PDB file of N, CA and C in Angstrom:
ATOM      1  N   MET W   1      34.299   1.092  32.347  1.00 64.00           N
ATOM      2  CA  MET W   1      34.127   1.884  33.543  1.00 64.00           C
ATOM      3  C   MET W   1      33.786   3.335  33.202  1.00 64.00           C
ATOM      4  N   ARG W   2      34.475   3.871  32.177  1.00 67.00           N
ATOM      5  CA  ARG W   2      34.206   5.246  31.764  1.00 67.00           C
ATOM      6  C   ARG W   2      32.766   5.395  31.273  1.00 67.00           C
ATOM      7  N   GLY W   3      32.288   4.376  30.570  1.00 68.00           N
ATOM      8  CA  GLY W   3      30.917   4.378  30.074  1.00 68.00           C
ATOM      9  C   GLY W   3      29.900   4.414  31.203  1.00 68.00           C
ATOM     10  N   MET W   4      30.193   3.725  32.283  1.00 73.00           N
ATOM     11  CA  MET W   4      29.288   3.718  33.438  1.00 73.00           C
ATOM     12  C   MET W   4      29.233   5.088  34.109  1.00 73.00           C
ATOM     13  N   LYS W   5      30.391   5.761  34.176  1.00 76.00           N
ATOM     14  CA  LYS W   5      30.429   7.102  34.770  1.00 76.00           C
ATOM     15  C   LYS W   5      29.610   8.069  33.919  1.00 76.00           C
ATOM     16  N   LEU W   6      29.770   7.965  32.601  1.00 71.00           N
ATOM     17  CA  LEU W   6      29.013   8.824  31.695  1.00 71.00           C
ATOM     18  C   LEU W   6      27.524   8.551  31.816  1.00 71.00           C
ATOM     19  N   LEU W   7      27.162   7.286  31.876  1.00 74.00           N
ATOM     20  CA  LEU W   7      25.756   6.922  32.040  1.00 74.00           C
ATOM     21  C   LEU W   7      25.210   7.463  33.353  1.00 74.00           C
ATOM     22  N   GLY W   8      25.980   7.334  34.420  1.00 77.00           N
ATOM     23  CA  GLY W   8      25.563   7.863  35.722  1.00 77.00           C
ATOM     24  C   GLY W   8      25.380   9.368  35.690  1.00 77.00           C
ATOM     25  N   ALA W   9      26.298  10.065  35.020  1.00 75.00           N
ATOM     26  CA  ALA W   9      26.196  11.522  34.912  1.00 75.00           C
ATOM     27  C   ALA W   9      24.960  11.921  34.110  1.00 75.00           C
ATOM     28  N   LEU W  10      24.697  11.208  33.027  1.00 70.00           N
ATOM     29  CA  LEU W  10      23.517  11.506  32.212  1.00 70.00           C
ATOM     30  C   LEU W  10      22.228  11.246  32.981  1.00 70.00           C
ATOM     31  N   LEU W  11      22.194  10.180  33.736  1.00 75.00           N
ATOM     32  CA  LEU W  11      21.002   9.883  34.538  1.00 75.00           C
ATOM     33  C   LEU W  11      20.795  10.935  35.620  1.00 75.00           C
ATOM     34  N   ALA W  12      21.883  11.383  36.244  1.00 74.00           N
ATOM     35  CA  ALA W  12      21.773  12.432  37.260  1.00 74.00           C
ATOM     36  C   ALA W  12      21.278  13.727  36.638  1.00 74.00           C
ATOM     37  N   LEU W  13      21.806  14.071  35.462  1.00 65.00           N
ATOM     38  CA  LEU W  13      21.362  15.276  34.764  1.00 65.00           C
ATOM     39  C   LEU W  13      19.894  15.168  34.382  1.00 65.00           C
ATOM     40  N   ALA W  14      19.489  14.017  33.891  1.00 69.00           N
ATOM     41  CA  ALA W  14      18.081  13.813  33.526  1.00 69.00           C
ATOM     42  C   ALA W  14      17.176  13.959  34.739  1.00 69.00           C
ATOM     43  N   ALA W  15      17.615  13.450  35.878  1.00 71.00           N
ATOM     44  CA  ALA W  15      16.813  13.560  37.102  1.00 71.00           C
ATOM     45  C   ALA W  15      16.678  15.014  37.538  1.00 71.00           C
ATOM     46  N   LEU W  16      17.747  15.792  37.390  1.00 66.00           N
ATOM     47  CA  LEU W  16      17.692  17.210  37.757  1.00 66.00           C
ATOM     48  C   LEU W  16      16.782  17.998  36.818  1.00 66.00           C
ATOM     49  N   LEU W  17      16.852  17.684  35.530  1.00 64.00           N
ATOM     50  CA  LEU W  17      16.064  18.417  34.543  1.00 64.00           C
ATOM     51  C   LEU W  17      14.608  17.991  34.508  1.00 64.00           C
ATOM     52  N   GLN W  18      14.309  16.839  35.047  1.00 68.00           N
ATOM     53  CA  GLN W  18      12.945  16.317  34.972  1.00 68.00           C
ATOM     54  C   GLN W  18      11.940  17.291  35.564  1.00 68.00           C
ATOM     55  N   GLY W  19      12.223  17.885  36.689  1.00 64.00           N
ATOM     56  CA  GLY W  19      11.300  18.832  37.302  1.00 64.00           C
ATOM     57  C   GLY W  19      11.322  20.190  36.636  1.00 64.00           C
ATOM     58  N   ALA W  20      12.432  20.541  35.979  1.00 59.00           N
ATOM     59  CA  ALA W  20      12.581  21.867  35.399  1.00 59.00           C
ATOM     60  C   ALA W  20      11.963  21.967  34.009  1.00 59.00           C
ATOM     61  N   VAL W  21      11.975  20.901  33.269  1.00 64.00           N
ATOM     62  CA  VAL W  21      11.514  20.935  31.888  1.00 64.00           C
ATOM     63  C   VAL W  21      10.351  19.960  31.739  1.00 64.00           C
ATOM     64  N   SER W  22       9.225  20.477  31.315  1.00 76.00           N
ATOM     65  CA  SER W  22       8.093  19.590  31.069  1.00 76.00           C
ATOM     66  C   SER W  22       7.290  20.105  29.888  1.00 76.00           C
ATOM     67  N   LEU W  23       6.757  19.199  29.155  1.00 77.00           N
ATOM     68  CA  LEU W  23       5.874  19.513  28.042  1.00 77.00           C
ATOM     69  C   LEU W  23       4.533  18.864  28.311  1.00 77.00           C
ATOM     70  N   LYS W  24       3.479  19.612  28.027  1.00 86.00           N
ATOM     71  CA  LYS W  24       2.139  19.037  28.118  1.00 86.00           C
ATOM     72  C   LYS W  24       1.743  18.614  26.708  1.00 86.00           C
ATOM     73  N   ILE W  25       1.488  17.327  26.547  1.00 88.00           N
ATOM     74  CA  ILE W  25       1.166  16.762  25.243  1.00 88.00           C
ATOM     75  C   ILE W  25      -0.210  16.111  25.325  1.00 88.00           C
ATOM     76  N   ALA W  26      -1.031  16.340  24.298  1.00 92.00           N
ATOM     77  CA  ALA W  26      -2.388  15.798  24.315  1.00 92.00           C
ATOM     78  C   ALA W  26      -2.791  15.320  22.921  1.00 92.00           C
ATOM     79  N   ALA W  27      -3.749  14.421  22.900  1.00 93.00           N
ATOM     80  CA  ALA W  27      -4.372  13.969  21.658  1.00 93.00           C
ATOM     81  C   ALA W  27      -5.881  14.012  21.865  1.00 93.00           C
ATOM     82  N   PHE W  28      -6.581  14.637  20.930  1.00 91.00           N
ATOM     83  CA  PHE W  28      -8.029  14.783  21.046  1.00 91.00           C
ATOM     84  C   PHE W  28      -8.716  14.308  19.776  1.00 91.00           C
ATOM     85  N   ASN W  29      -9.785  13.552  19.946  1.00 93.00           N
ATOM     86  CA  ASN W  29     -10.647  13.176  18.839  1.00 93.00           C
ATOM     87  C   ASN W  29     -11.842  14.119  18.902  1.00 93.00           C
ATOM     88  N   ILE W  30     -11.853  15.111  18.017  1.00 89.00           N
ATOM     89  CA  ILE W  30     -12.914  16.123  18.040  1.00 89.00           C
ATOM     90  C   ILE W  30     -14.148  15.634  17.281  1.00 89.00           C
ATOM     91  N   GLN W  31     -14.108  14.452  16.706  1.00 89.00           N
ATOM     92  CA  GLN W  31     -15.232  13.825  16.006  1.00 89.00           C
ATOM     93  C   GLN W  31     -15.713  14.666  14.827  1.00 89.00           C
ATOM     94  N   THR W  32     -15.248  14.286  13.664  1.00 91.00           N
ATOM     95  CA  THR W  32     -15.571  14.940  12.397  1.00 91.00           C
ATOM     96  C   THR W  32     -15.385  16.453  12.463  1.00 91.00           C
ATOM     97  N   PHE W  33     -14.161  16.860  12.763  1.00 91.00           N
ATOM     98  CA  PHE W  33     -13.844  18.285  12.824  1.00 91.00           C
ATOM     99  C   PHE W  33     -13.713  18.834  11.412  1.00 91.00           C
ATOM    100  N   GLY W  34     -14.437  19.907  11.138  1.00 91.00           N
ATOM    101  CA  GLY W  34     -14.395  20.550   9.831  1.00 91.00           C
ATOM    102  C   GLY W  34     -15.085  21.903   9.884  1.00 91.00           C
ATOM    103  N   GLU W  35     -15.549  22.356   8.726  1.00 92.00           N
ATOM    104  CA  GLU W  35     -16.171  23.681   8.609  1.00 92.00           C
ATOM    105  C   GLU W  35     -17.416  23.830   9.487  1.00 92.00           C
ATOM    106  N   THR W  36     -18.207  22.775   9.617  1.00 92.00           N
ATOM    107  CA  THR W  36     -19.433  22.864  10.418  1.00 92.00           C
ATOM    108  C   THR W  36     -19.117  23.201  11.862  1.00 92.00           C
ATOM    109  N   LYS W  37     -18.156  22.521  12.443  1.00 92.00           N
ATOM    110  CA  LYS W  37     -17.794  22.817  13.833  1.00 92.00           C
ATOM    111  C   LYS W  37     -17.117  24.175  13.950  1.00 92.00           C
ATOM    112  N   MET W  38     -16.345  24.568  12.940  1.00 92.00           N
ATOM    113  CA  MET W  38     -15.684  25.873  12.996  1.00 92.00           C
ATOM    114  C   MET W  38     -16.673  27.023  12.835  1.00 92.00           C
ATOM    115  N   SER W  39     -17.860  26.758  12.318  1.00 93.00           N
ATOM    116  CA  SER W  39     -18.861  27.818  12.174  1.00 93.00           C
ATOM    117  C   SER W  39     -19.613  28.080  13.476  1.00 93.00           C
ATOM    118  N   ASN W  40     -19.428  27.229  14.488  1.00 95.00           N
ATOM    119  CA  ASN W  40     -20.072  27.390  15.789  1.00 95.00           C
ATOM    120  C   ASN W  40     -19.090  28.093  16.733  1.00 95.00           C
ATOM    121  N   ALA W  41     -19.296  29.398  16.963  1.00 94.00           N
ATOM    122  CA  ALA W  41     -18.356  30.211  17.745  1.00 94.00           C
ATOM    123  C   ALA W  41     -18.174  29.698  19.170  1.00 94.00           C
ATOM    124  N   THR W  42     -19.240  29.222  19.783  1.00 95.00           N
ATOM    125  CA  THR W  42     -19.143  28.706  21.154  1.00 95.00           C
ATOM    126  C   THR W  42     -18.268  27.461  21.195  1.00 95.00           C
ATOM    127  N   LEU W  43     -18.484  26.564  20.258  1.00 94.00           N
ATOM    128  CA  LEU W  43     -17.692  25.337  20.191  1.00 94.00           C
ATOM    129  C   LEU W  43     -16.223  25.649  19.911  1.00 94.00           C
ATOM    130  N   VAL W  44     -15.978  26.579  19.007  1.00 94.00           N
ATOM    131  CA  VAL W  44     -14.600  26.983  18.699  1.00 94.00           C
ATOM    132  C   VAL W  44     -13.923  27.534  19.946  1.00 94.00           C
ATOM    133  N   SER W  45     -14.647  28.323  20.716  1.00 94.00           N
ATOM    134  CA  SER W  45     -14.095  28.883  21.951  1.00 94.00           C
ATOM    135  C   SER W  45     -13.678  27.777  22.916  1.00 94.00           C
ATOM    136  N   TYR W  46     -14.519  26.766  23.072  1.00 94.00           N
ATOM    137  CA  TYR W  46     -14.189  25.630  23.946  1.00 94.00           C
ATOM    138  C   TYR W  46     -12.955  24.878  23.444  1.00 94.00           C
ATOM    139  N   ILE W  47     -12.932  24.606  22.144  1.00 94.00           N
ATOM    140  CA  ILE W  47     -11.805  23.869  21.567  1.00 94.00           C
ATOM    141  C   ILE W  47     -10.505  24.647  21.762  1.00 94.00           C
ATOM    142  N   VAL W  48     -10.535  25.948  21.509  1.00 93.00           N
ATOM    143  CA  VAL W  48      -9.343  26.786  21.668  1.00 93.00           C
ATOM    144  C   VAL W  48      -8.892  26.823  23.121  1.00 93.00           C
ATOM    145  N   GLN W  49      -9.843  26.951  24.039  1.00 93.00           N
ATOM    146  CA  GLN W  49      -9.479  26.964  25.463  1.00 93.00           C
ATOM    147  C   GLN W  49      -8.796  25.665  25.869  1.00 93.00           C
ATOM    148  N   ILE W  50      -9.312  24.556  25.399  1.00 94.00           N
ATOM    149  CA  ILE W  50      -8.738  23.255  25.759  1.00 94.00           C
ATOM    150  C   ILE W  50      -7.368  23.066  25.110  1.00 94.00           C
ATOM    151  N   LEU W  51      -7.259  23.315  23.808  1.00 93.00           N
ATOM    152  CA  LEU W  51      -5.994  23.094  23.111  1.00 93.00           C
ATOM    153  C   LEU W  51      -4.893  24.028  23.591  1.00 93.00           C
ATOM    154  N   SER W  52      -5.259  25.220  24.024  1.00 90.00           N
ATOM    155  CA  SER W  52      -4.239  26.185  24.455  1.00 90.00           C
ATOM    156  C   SER W  52      -3.573  25.791  25.772  1.00 90.00           C
ATOM    157  N   ARG W  53      -4.096  24.810  26.458  1.00 91.00           N
ATOM    158  CA  ARG W  53      -3.488  24.328  27.708  1.00 91.00           C
ATOM    159  C   ARG W  53      -2.245  23.475  27.453  1.00 91.00           C
ATOM    160  N   TYR W  54      -2.043  23.065  26.215  1.00 89.00           N
ATOM    161  CA  TYR W  54      -0.993  22.098  25.899  1.00 89.00           C
ATOM    162  C   TYR W  54       0.076  22.717  25.012  1.00 89.00           C
ATOM    163  N   ASP W  55       1.302  22.207  25.157  1.00 83.00           N
ATOM    164  CA  ASP W  55       2.407  22.644  24.311  1.00 83.00           C
ATOM    165  C   ASP W  55       2.330  21.979  22.943  1.00 83.00           C
ATOM    166  N   ILE W  56       1.917  20.724  22.932  1.00 85.00           N
ATOM    167  CA  ILE W  56       1.770  19.960  21.692  1.00 85.00           C
ATOM    168  C   ILE W  56       0.424  19.250  21.748  1.00 85.00           C
ATOM    169  N   ALA W  57      -0.371  19.427  20.692  1.00 88.00           N
ATOM    170  CA  ALA W  57      -1.690  18.791  20.663  1.00 88.00           C
ATOM    171  C   ALA W  57      -1.919  18.155  19.292  1.00 88.00           C
ATOM    172  N   LEU W  58      -2.491  16.969  19.318  1.00 88.00           N
ATOM    173  CA  LEU W  58      -2.857  16.243  18.113  1.00 88.00           C
ATOM    174  C   LEU W  58      -4.375  16.222  18.033  1.00 88.00           C
ATOM    175  N   VAL W  59      -4.906  16.653  16.893  1.00 89.00           N
ATOM    176  CA  VAL W  59      -6.357  16.634  16.687  1.00 89.00           C
ATOM    177  C   VAL W  59      -6.664  15.512  15.704  1.00 89.00           C
ATOM    178  N   GLN W  60      -7.496  14.581  16.128  1.00 89.00           N
ATOM    179  CA  GLN W  60      -7.848  13.428  15.306  1.00 89.00           C
ATOM    180  C   GLN W  60      -9.229  13.615  14.688  1.00 89.00           C
ATOM    181  N   GLU W  61      -9.463  12.854  13.633  1.00 89.00           N
ATOM    182  CA  GLU W  61     -10.735  12.803  12.914  1.00 89.00           C
ATOM    183  C   GLU W  61     -11.073  14.142  12.255  1.00 89.00           C
ATOM    184  N   VAL W  62     -10.085  14.705  11.569  1.00 89.00           N
ATOM    185  CA  VAL W  62     -10.283  15.942  10.812  1.00 89.00           C
ATOM    186  C   VAL W  62     -10.907  15.576   9.473  1.00 89.00           C
ATOM    187  N   ARG W  63     -12.039  16.195   9.162  1.00 90.00           N
ATOM    188  CA  ARG W  63     -12.739  15.973   7.889  1.00 90.00           C
ATOM    189  C   ARG W  63     -12.740  17.290   7.117  1.00 90.00           C
ATOM    190  N   ASP W  64     -11.576  17.635   6.588  1.00 86.00           N
ATOM    191  CA  ASP W  64     -11.407  18.931   5.934  1.00 86.00           C
ATOM    192  C   ASP W  64     -10.332  18.776   4.860  1.00 86.00           C
ATOM    193  N   SER W  65     -10.747  18.429   3.645  1.00 87.00           N
ATOM    194  CA  SER W  65      -9.782  18.098   2.596  1.00 87.00           C
ATOM    195  C   SER W  65      -8.895  19.275   2.203  1.00 87.00           C
ATOM    196  N   HIS W  66      -9.383  20.503   2.333  1.00 88.00           N
ATOM    197  CA  HIS W  66      -8.588  21.683   1.973  1.00 88.00           C
ATOM    198  C   HIS W  66      -7.918  22.330   3.185  1.00 88.00           C
ATOM    199  N   LEU W  67      -8.159  21.784   4.366  1.00 88.00           N
ATOM    200  CA  LEU W  67      -7.581  22.262   5.630  1.00 88.00           C
ATOM    201  C   LEU W  67      -7.949  23.710   5.964  1.00 88.00           C
ATOM    202  N   THR W  68      -9.073  24.190   5.444  1.00 91.00           N
ATOM    203  CA  THR W  68      -9.498  25.554   5.777  1.00 91.00           C
ATOM    204  C   THR W  68      -9.943  25.652   7.230  1.00 91.00           C
ATOM    205  N   ALA W  69     -10.629  24.641   7.725  1.00 92.00           N
ATOM    206  CA  ALA W  69     -11.055  24.655   9.129  1.00 92.00           C
ATOM    207  C   ALA W  69      -9.845  24.580  10.054  1.00 92.00           C
ATOM    208  N   VAL W  70      -8.853  23.797   9.672  1.00 89.00           N
ATOM    209  CA  VAL W  70      -7.631  23.697  10.475  1.00 89.00           C
ATOM    210  C   VAL W  70      -6.922  25.044  10.506  1.00 89.00           C
ATOM    211  N   GLY W  71      -6.849  25.715   9.364  1.00 91.00           N
ATOM    212  CA  GLY W  71      -6.233  27.043   9.309  1.00 91.00           C
ATOM    213  C   GLY W  71      -6.954  28.043  10.195  1.00 91.00           C
ATOM    214  N   LYS W  72      -8.277  28.003  10.167  1.00 92.00           N
ATOM    215  CA  LYS W  72      -9.060  28.903  11.028  1.00 92.00           C
ATOM    216  C   LYS W  72      -8.838  28.582  12.502  1.00 92.00           C
ATOM    217  N   LEU W  73      -8.755  27.300  12.826  1.00 92.00           N
ATOM    218  CA  LEU W  73      -8.495  26.906  14.212  1.00 92.00           C
ATOM    219  C   LEU W  73      -7.128  27.416  14.656  1.00 92.00           C
ATOM    220  N   LEU W  74      -6.120  27.263  13.805  1.00 91.00           N
ATOM    221  CA  LEU W  74      -4.783  27.763  14.143  1.00 91.00           C
ATOM    222  C   LEU W  74      -4.782  29.276  14.311  1.00 91.00           C
ATOM    223  N   ASP W  75      -5.523  29.981  13.459  1.00 91.00           N
ATOM    224  CA  ASP W  75      -5.641  31.439  13.612  1.00 91.00           C
ATOM    225  C   ASP W  75      -6.245  31.790  14.964  1.00 91.00           C
ATOM    226  N   ASN W  76      -7.287  31.076  15.350  1.00 90.00           N
ATOM    227  CA  ASN W  76      -7.921  31.318  16.654  1.00 90.00           C
ATOM    228  C   ASN W  76      -6.972  30.996  17.804  1.00 90.00           C
ATOM    229  N   LEU W  77      -6.230  29.921  17.686  1.00 89.00           N
ATOM    230  CA  LEU W  77      -5.264  29.555  18.728  1.00 89.00           C
ATOM    231  C   LEU W  77      -4.175  30.613  18.846  1.00 89.00           C
ATOM    232  N   ASN W  78      -3.677  31.085  17.724  1.00 85.00           N
ATOM    233  CA  ASN W  78      -2.628  32.104  17.752  1.00 85.00           C
ATOM    234  C   ASN W  78      -3.133  33.404  18.345  1.00 85.00           C
ATOM    235  N   GLN W  79      -4.369  33.785  18.073  1.00 76.00           N
ATOM    236  CA  GLN W  79      -4.948  34.991  18.669  1.00 76.00           C
ATOM    237  C   GLN W  79      -5.081  34.813  20.169  1.00 76.00           C
ATOM    238  N   TRP W  80      -5.522  33.649  20.600  1.00 53.00           N
ATOM    239  CA  TRP W  80      -5.714  33.410  22.026  1.00 53.00           C
ATOM    240  C   TRP W  80      -4.392  33.483  22.752  1.00 53.00           C
ATOM    241  N   VAL W  81      -3.366  32.851  22.186  1.00 48.00           N
ATOM    242  CA  VAL W  81      -2.043  32.855  22.820  1.00 48.00           C
ATOM    243  C   VAL W  81      -1.499  34.266  22.873  1.00 48.00           C
ATOM    244  N   THR W  82      -1.684  35.040  21.809  1.00 40.00           N
ATOM    245  CA  THR W  82      -1.202  36.415  21.789  1.00 40.00           C
ATOM    246  C   THR W  82      -1.880  37.236  22.872  1.00 40.00           C
ATOM    247  N   VAL W  83      -3.183  37.097  23.019  1.00 40.00           N
ATOM    248  CA  VAL W  83      -3.918  37.844  24.045  1.00 40.00           C
ATOM    249  C   VAL W  83      -3.461  37.419  25.429  1.00 40.00           C
ATOM    250  N   ALA W  84      -3.263  36.122  25.640  1.00 40.00           N
ATOM    251  CA  ALA W  84      -2.853  35.624  26.954  1.00 40.00           C
ATOM    252  C   ALA W  84      -1.434  36.052  27.292  1.00 40.00           C
ATOM    253  N   GLY W  85      -0.608  36.236  26.274  1.00 40.00           N
ATOM    254  CA  GLY W  85       0.787  36.567  26.520  1.00 40.00           C
ATOM    255  C   GLY W  85       1.045  38.034  26.784  1.00 40.00           C
ATOM    256  N   SER W  86       0.078  38.897  26.538  1.00 37.00           N
ATOM    257  CA  SER W  86       0.345  40.332  26.704  1.00 37.00           C
ATOM    258  C   SER W  86      -0.030  40.864  28.052  1.00 37.00           C
TER     259      SER W  86
END
């Protein structure tokens, strides 16, 4: 019986928090993402605008063995977030 009360309380708490706490999660296949796409400023701007809408984003099909393009993308995302936050 005690277990049922605890379960009921947890479900009620989850229902209350459901509207208050939300995460936007996304997965994108950018199709062979690497240095070539990062060298296109317009494309980078679009990618940053889209990814910045989400709290957690997964980028698929990364073709960058040294992760330099990923690092540049993260730098661009961090700059965008900083500008938006001020």
